[in-house]
mmCIF file of C-alpha atoms in Angstrom:
data_model
loop_
_atom_site.group_PDB
_atom_site.id
_atom_site.type_symbol
_atom_site.label_atom_id
_atom_site.label_comp_id
_atom_site.label_asym_id
_atom_site.label_seq_id
_atom_site.Cartn_x
_atom_site.Cartn_y
_atom_site.Cartn_z
ATOM 1 C CA ARG A 1 -0.265 0.216 0.092
ATOM 2 C CA ASN A 2 2.631 2.007 0.603
ATOM 3 C CA VAL A 3 4.269 1.732 -2.542
ATOM 4 C CA ALA A 4 0.906 2.045 -4.418
ATOM 5 C CA ALA A 5 0.558 5.504 -2.894
ATOM 6 C CA ASN A 6 3.406 6.865 -4.571
ATOM 7 C CA ILE A 7 3.413 5.291 -7.460
ATOM 8 C CA PRO A 8 3.205 7.733 -10.662
ATOM 9 C CA GLY A 9 0.347 6.457 -11.626
ATOM 10 C CA ALA A 10 -2.852 4.078 -9.928
ATOM 11 C CA VAL A 11 -3.180 0.574 -9.225
ATOM 12 C CA PHE A 12 -6.193 -1.973 -8.349
ATOM 13 C CA ARG A 13 -6.611 -4.970 -8.257
ATOM 14 C CA TYR A 14 -10.228 -6.032 -10.566
ATOM 15 C CA ILE A 15 -12.747 -8.624 -10.121
ATOM 16 C CA LEU A 16 -14.441 -10.016 -12.897
ATOM 17 C CA ARG A 17 -17.728 -12.494 -11.739
ATOM 18 C CA PRO A 18 -18.767 -15.514 -14.452
ATOM 19 C CA ASP A 19 -22.717 -13.798 -14.116
ATOM 20 C CA GLY A 20 -21.084 -10.793 -15.702
ATOM 21 C CA THR A 21 -21.043 -8.208 -12.724
ATOM 22 C CA ASP A 22 -17.010 -7.187 -11.840
ATOM 23 C CA ALA A 23 -16.186 -4.478 -9.301
ATOM 24 C CA MET A 24 -12.561 -2.980 -7.336
ATOM 25 C CA LEU A 25 -11.571 -4.702 -4.943
ATOM 26 C CA TYR A 26 -9.355 -2.089 -3.846
ATOM 27 C CA MET A 27 -7.929 0.880 -6.012
ATOM 28 C CA SER A 28 -4.657 2.561 -4.806
ATOM 29 C CA PRO A 29 -5.103 7.065 -3.605
ATOM 30 C CA GLY A 30 -3.403 7.195 -7.160
ATOM 31 C CA CYS A 31 -6.783 6.698 -8.705
ATOM 32 C CA TYR A 32 -7.341 10.393 -8.058
ATOM 33 C CA HIS A 33 -4.938 11.824 -9.888
ATOM 34 C CA LEU A 34 -6.125 10.050 -12.515
ATOM 35 C CA TRP A 35 -9.786 9.924 -12.790
ATOM 36 C CA GLU A 36 -10.435 12.934 -10.876
ATOM 37 C CA VAL A 37 -12.788 10.140 -8.160
ATOM 38 C CA GLU A 38 -11.310 8.954 -5.006
ATOM 39 C CA ALA A 39 -10.492 5.118 -4.380
ATOM 40 C CA ALA A 40 -13.363 5.104 -2.199
ATOM 41 C CA VAL A 41 -15.773 5.684 -4.390
ATOM 42 C CA VAL A 42 -15.018 3.790 -6.769
ATOM 43 C CA GLU A 43 -13.972 0.914 -4.661
ATOM 44 C CA GLN A 44 -18.038 1.489 -4.543
ATOM 45 C CA ASP A 45 -19.047 1.765 -7.771
ATOM 46 C CA ALA A 46 -16.453 0.148 -10.071
ATOM 47 C CA SER A 47 -19.087 1.252 -13.313
ATOM 48 C CA LEU A 48 -17.958 5.300 -12.628
ATOM 49 C CA LEU A 49 -14.774 4.362 -13.884
ATOM 50 C CA TRP A 50 -16.217 2.160 -17.276
ATOM 51 C CA ALA A 51 -18.242 5.442 -17.430
ATOM 52 C CA MET A 52 -15.042 8.011 -18.129
ATOM 53 C CA VAL A 53 -13.517 5.458 -21.131
ATOM 54 C CA ASP A 54 -14.273 7.087 -24.871
ATOM 55 C CA PRO A 55 -17.215 5.253 -26.435
ATOM 56 C CA HIS A 56 -14.503 4.705 -29.257
ATOM 57 C CA ASP A 57 -12.813 2.714 -27.398
ATOM 58 C CA ARG A 58 -15.134 1.087 -25.023
ATOM 59 C CA PRO A 59 -16.062 -1.811 -26.535
ATOM 60 C CA ALA A 60 -12.351 -2.781 -27.843
ATOM 61 C CA MET A 61 -11.408 -2.216 -24.543
ATOM 62 C CA GLN A 62 -14.175 -4.734 -23.055
ATOM 63 C CA ALA A 63 -13.158 -7.334 -26.014
ATOM 64 C CA SER A 64 -9.540 -7.268 -24.376
ATOM 65 C CA VAL A 65 -10.381 -7.565 -21.162
ATOM 66 C CA MET A 66 -12.639 -10.795 -21.639
ATOM 67 C CA GLU A 67 -9.532 -11.952 -24.109
ATOM 68 C CA SER A 68 -7.650 -12.303 -20.804
ATOM 69 C CA ALA A 69 -10.319 -13.284 -18.992
ATOM 70 C CA LYS A 70 -10.419 -16.229 -21.162
ATOM 71 C CA THR A 71 -7.030 -16.505 -21.741
ATOM 72 C CA LEU A 72 -5.251 -15.430 -18.812
ATOM 73 C CA ASN A 73 -1.847 -13.412 -20.865
ATOM 74 C CA ILE A 74 -1.606 -10.559 -19.661
ATOM 75 C CA TRP A 75 -3.713 -7.616 -19.966
ATOM 76 C CA HIS A 76 -2.104 -4.092 -22.132
ATOM 77 C CA PHE A 77 -4.175 -1.921 -23.067
ATOM 78 C CA GLU A 78 -4.424 2.436 -24.238
ATOM 79 C CA TRP A 79 -7.164 4.501 -23.902
ATOM 80 C CA ARG A 80 -9.284 7.057 -23.951
ATOM 81 C CA ILE A 81 -11.008 9.246 -21.006
ATOM 82 C CA THR A 82 -12.528 12.627 -20.221
ATOM 83 C CA THR A 83 -12.708 13.416 -16.389
ATOM 84 C CA PRO A 84 -15.549 14.988 -14.736
ATOM 85 C CA SER A 85 -13.697 18.083 -15.147
ATOM 86 C CA GLY A 86 -13.686 17.521 -18.826
ATOM 87 C CA THR A 87 -10.386 16.844 -19.134
ATOM 88 C CA ARG A 88 -8.680 14.327 -21.930
ATOM 89 C CA LYS A 89 -6.945 12.193 -20.660
ATOM 90 C CA TRP A 90 -4.486 8.897 -22.408
ATOM 91 C CA LEU A 91 -4.099 5.827 -20.594
ATOM 92 C CA GLU A 92 -2.266 2.636 -20.493
ATOM 93 C CA ALA A 93 -2.235 -0.069 -18.604
ATOM 94 C CA TRP A 94 -0.631 -3.508 -17.228
ATOM 95 C CA GLY A 95 -2.632 -6.698 -15.382
ATOM 96 C CA ARG A 96 -1.771 -10.135 -14.522
ATOM 97 C CA PRO A 97 -4.675 -12.011 -14.210
ATOM 98 C CA SER A 98 -5.230 -14.783 -12.241
ATOM 99 C CA ARG A 99 -7.846 -17.336 -12.083
ATOM 100 C CA GLN A 100 -10.220 -17.279 -8.484
ATOM 101 C CA ALA A 101 -12.208 -20.505 -6.809
ATOM 102 C CA ASP A 102 -15.483 -19.476 -7.664
ATOM 103 C CA ASP A 103 -14.242 -19.111 -11.410
ATOM 104 C CA SER A 104 -13.321 -15.295 -11.871
ATOM 105 C CA THR A 105 -10.617 -13.387 -12.797
ATOM 106 C CA LEU A 106 -8.729 -11.514 -10.745
ATOM 107 C CA TRP A 107 -6.501 -8.437 -11.885
ATOM 108 C CA HIS A 108 -3.651 -7.312 -10.080
ATOM 109 C CA THR A 109 -2.908 -3.865 -12.547
ATOM 110 C CA VAL A 110 -1.022 -0.442 -12.662
ATOM 111 C CA ILE A 111 -2.455 2.096 -14.991
ATOM 112 C CA LEU A 112 -0.439 4.881 -16.326
ATOM 113 C CA ASP A 113 -1.266 8.149 -17.557
ATOM 114 C CA VAL A 114 0.892 8.550 -20.806
ATOM 115 C CA SER A 115 -0.878 11.649 -21.947
ATOM 116 C CA ASP A 116 2.914 13.243 -22.615
ATOM 117 C CA ARG A 117 4.211 10.207 -24.515
ATOM 118 C CA LYS A 118 0.396 9.876 -26.943
ATOM 119 C CA GLN A 119 0.572 13.861 -27.615
ATOM 120 C CA ALA A 120 4.732 13.744 -28.509
ATOM 121 C CA GLN A 121 3.200 10.643 -30.718
ATOM 122 C CA PHE A 122 0.536 12.719 -32.756
ATOM 123 C CA GLN A 123 3.495 15.785 -33.120
ATOM 124 C CA LEU A 124 6.065 13.120 -34.705
ATOM 125 C CA GLN A 125 3.261 11.826 -36.681
ATOM 126 C CA GLU A 126 1.682 15.316 -38.366
ATOM 127 C CA LEU A 127 5.447 16.135 -38.564
ATOM 128 C CA SER A 128 5.563 13.138 -40.820
ATOM 129 C CA THR A 129 2.368 13.176 -42.384
ATOM 130 C CA ARG A 130 3.489 17.362 -43.920
ATOM 131 C CA LEU A 131 6.306 16.874 -44.995
ATOM 132 C CA GLY A 132 4.703 13.800 -47.499
ATOM 133 C CA LEU A 133 6.230 12.684 -50.880
ATOM 134 C CA ALA A 134 9.739 14.579 -50.023
ATOM 135 C CA VAL A 135 9.872 12.801 -47.333
ATOM 136 C CA ARG A 136 8.673 8.822 -48.157
ATOM 137 C CA SER A 137 10.588 9.666 -52.012
ATOM 138 C CA ALA A 138 14.220 10.633 -50.707
ATOM 139 C CA ALA A 139 13.968 7.728 -47.799
ATOM 140 C CA ILE A 140 13.306 9.685 -44.826
ATOM 141 C CA GLY A 141 12.643 9.004 -41.251
ATOM 142 C CA ILE A 142 11.920 11.432 -38.327
ATOM 143 C CA TRP A 143 12.351 10.412 -35.303
ATOM 144 C CA GLU A 144 12.449 11.880 -31.707
ATOM 145 C CA TRP A 145 14.172 11.078 -27.800
ATOM 146 C CA ASP A 146 12.247 12.774 -25.117
ATOM 147 C CA LEU A 147 15.353 12.874 -22.120
ATOM 148 C CA VAL A 148 13.442 13.551 -19.978
ATOM 149 C CA ASN A 149 11.772 10.792 -19.426
ATOM 150 C CA ASP A 150 13.542 8.726 -21.557
ATOM 151 C CA ARG A 151 11.391 7.672 -24.463
ATOM 152 C CA LEU A 152 12.466 7.108 -28.508
ATOM 153 C CA LEU A 153 9.547 7.767 -30.794
ATOM 154 C CA TRP A 154 9.732 6.297 -34.622
ATOM 155 C CA ASP A 155 7.815 7.066 -37.884
ATOM 156 C CA ASP A 156 7.016 4.817 -40.151
ATOM 157 C CA ARG A 157 9.441 5.542 -42.886
ATOM 158 C CA MET A 158 12.445 4.727 -39.665
ATOM 159 C CA TYR A 159 10.751 1.320 -39.532
ATOM 160 C CA GLU A 160 10.625 0.765 -43.651
ATOM 161 C CA LEU A 161 15.152 1.785 -43.450
ATOM 162 C CA TYR A 162 15.019 -0.311 -40.932
ATOM 163 C CA GLY A 163 13.739 -2.963 -42.509
ATOM 164 C CA ILE A 164 12.048 -3.565 -39.789
ATOM 165 C CA ASN A 165 7.726 -3.722 -39.123
ATOM 166 C CA PRO A 166 6.974 -1.702 -36.067
ATOM 167 C CA ALA A 167 4.689 -4.554 -35.383
ATOM 168 C CA THR A 168 7.552 -6.585 -33.990
ATOM 169 C CA PHE A 169 9.168 -4.892 -31.697
ATOM 170 C CA GLY A 170 7.946 -3.293 -28.185
ATOM 171 C CA GLN A 171 11.445 -1.365 -27.396
ATOM 172 C CA VAL A 172 12.133 1.099 -29.818
ATOM 173 C CA PHE A 173 15.518 1.193 -28.807
ATOM 174 C CA GLU A 174 16.144 -2.171 -28.799
ATOM 175 C CA ALA A 175 15.207 -1.944 -32.530
ATOM 176 C CA TRP A 176 17.561 0.933 -33.105
ATOM 177 C CA GLN A 177 20.426 -1.396 -31.195
ATOM 178 C CA GLN A 178 19.479 -4.662 -33.508
ATOM 179 C CA GLY A 179 19.905 -3.247 -36.705
ATOM 180 C CA VAL A 180 23.388 -0.734 -35.968
ATOM 181 C CA HIS A 181 26.092 -2.483 -37.306
ATOM 182 C CA PRO A 182 28.348 -4.232 -34.138
ATOM 183 C CA ASP A 183 31.058 -2.262 -36.074
ATOM 184 C CA ASP A 184 29.745 0.801 -35.588
ATOM 185 C CA LEU A 185 27.584 0.612 -32.311
ATOM 186 C CA ALA A 186 30.132 2.192 -30.263
ATOM 187 C CA ALA A 187 31.207 5.145 -32.432
ATOM 188 C CA SER A 188 26.384 6.535 -32.501
ATOM 189 C CA GLN A 189 26.751 5.495 -29.479
ATOM 190 C CA GLN A 190 29.896 8.046 -29.097
ATOM 191 C CA ALA A 191 28.547 10.355 -31.157
ATOM 192 C CA VAL A 192 24.656 10.493 -29.110
ATOM 193 C CA GLU A 193 26.413 11.178 -25.811
ATOM 194 C CA GLN A 194 28.863 13.688 -26.955
ATOM 195 C CA ALA A 195 25.772 16.312 -29.382
ATOM 196 C CA ILE A 196 24.064 15.845 -25.332
ATOM 197 C CA ALA A 197 27.115 17.436 -23.392
ATOM 198 C CA GLY A 198 27.083 19.885 -26.563
ATOM 199 C CA ALA A 199 30.944 18.982 -26.704
ATOM 200 C CA GLN A 200 29.501 18.730 -30.914
ATOM 201 C CA ASP A 201 26.740 18.067 -33.124
ATOM 202 C CA PHE A 202 24.388 14.947 -33.619
ATOM 203 C CA ASP A 203 25.983 14.117 -37.331
ATOM 204 C CA THR A 204 27.379 11.100 -38.118
ATOM 205 C CA GLU A 205 26.558 7.604 -40.099
ATOM 206 C CA PHE A 206 26.565 4.052 -39.448
ATOM 207 C CA ARG A 207 25.542 0.951 -41.284
ATOM 208 C CA VAL A 208 22.783 -0.956 -40.201
ATOM 209 C CA VAL A 209 21.830 -4.963 -40.569
ATOM 210 C CA TRP A 210 18.131 -5.329 -42.385
ATOM 211 C CA PRO A 211 16.907 -8.872 -40.765
ATOM 212 C CA ASP A 212 17.605 -10.688 -44.135
ATOM 213 C CA GLY A 213 21.511 -9.377 -43.804
ATOM 214 C CA THR A 214 21.188 -6.289 -46.201
ATOM 215 C CA ILE A 215 23.103 -3.695 -45.218
ATOM 216 C CA ARG A 216 22.600 -0.371 -45.674
ATOM 217 C CA HIS A 217 24.055 2.750 -45.030
ATOM 218 C CA ILE A 218 22.511 5.794 -42.421
ATOM 219 C CA GLU A 219 23.194 9.375 -42.181
ATOM 220 C CA ALA A 220 22.018 10.700 -39.255
ATOM 221 C CA HIS A 221 21.456 14.350 -37.712
ATOM 222 C CA ALA A 222 19.728 15.652 -35.205
ATOM 223 C CA LEU A 223 18.685 19.407 -32.743
ATOM 224 C CA VAL A 224 19.374 18.742 -29.588
ATOM 225 C CA MET A 225 16.256 20.366 -27.565
ATOM 226 C CA ARG A 226 17.451 22.444 -24.172
ATOM 227 C CA ASP A 227 15.641 24.090 -21.312
ATOM 228 C CA PRO A 228 16.521 27.721 -20.499
ATOM 229 C CA THR A 229 18.940 25.434 -17.850
ATOM 230 C CA GLY A 230 20.912 24.528 -20.442
ATOM 231 C CA GLN A 231 19.465 21.345 -19.521
ATOM 232 C CA PRO A 232 18.652 18.994 -22.437
ATOM 233 C CA GLN A 233 15.636 17.624 -23.280
ATOM 234 C CA ARG A 234 14.571 15.952 -26.079
ATOM 235 C CA MET A 235 16.516 14.667 -29.478
ATOM 236 C CA ILE A 236 14.695 15.599 -32.505
ATOM 237 C CA GLY A 237 16.555 13.722 -35.616
ATOM 238 C CA VAL A 238 15.983 12.582 -39.254
ATOM 239 C CA ASN A 239 18.550 9.245 -40.760
ATOM 240 C CA LEU A 240 19.091 8.786 -44.465
ATOM 241 C CA ASP A 241 19.019 6.089 -46.181
#
């Protein structure tokens, strides 16, 4: 409970019974930060959270819960909500299900507010779309690295440059590290570190190895965005084949 009260999100125990009824057996204090409803209220009426789910996301969310209950696979889902104050948010959840003696399914779940990450993804995709045909014909991919939260975002073209299907990779860092030629990885990482430190601009070249063994040469450029005190906040860059 002490840990749950101090994480940047909420954790809860959610139960789905064989007759279709459900309940929150426990909700952490972070509930109010996410949904603007006190945890004790949600423990009395779980339907309050379902009511905030965006109507466009609700069917898929309900289906994902039922699928997790059926297979006992980890539940992972992203969805939109509208809080009582009218605030729109994106939430992301991971829940581990277990079957109970009465055939109910119980999930231990953590939920985070990922609105900032989703907004960054939308902005990155919008930038890629605006560049349009010129970018695609020139084989240019766009990426952004949130240095504060350590999140690397790629547009679709970046995955094409690395010969990767984005559906097969949950971690973009892993995709980048596995894609760079082993002989070029250390130098590429050093170029990133020096750019973040302000020692030099990020302008480098390296080879990437596609899953089928094809080797492509990539030219990379990026700007480091800093706050008023000079601390690095993010890198925004392009890769060119």
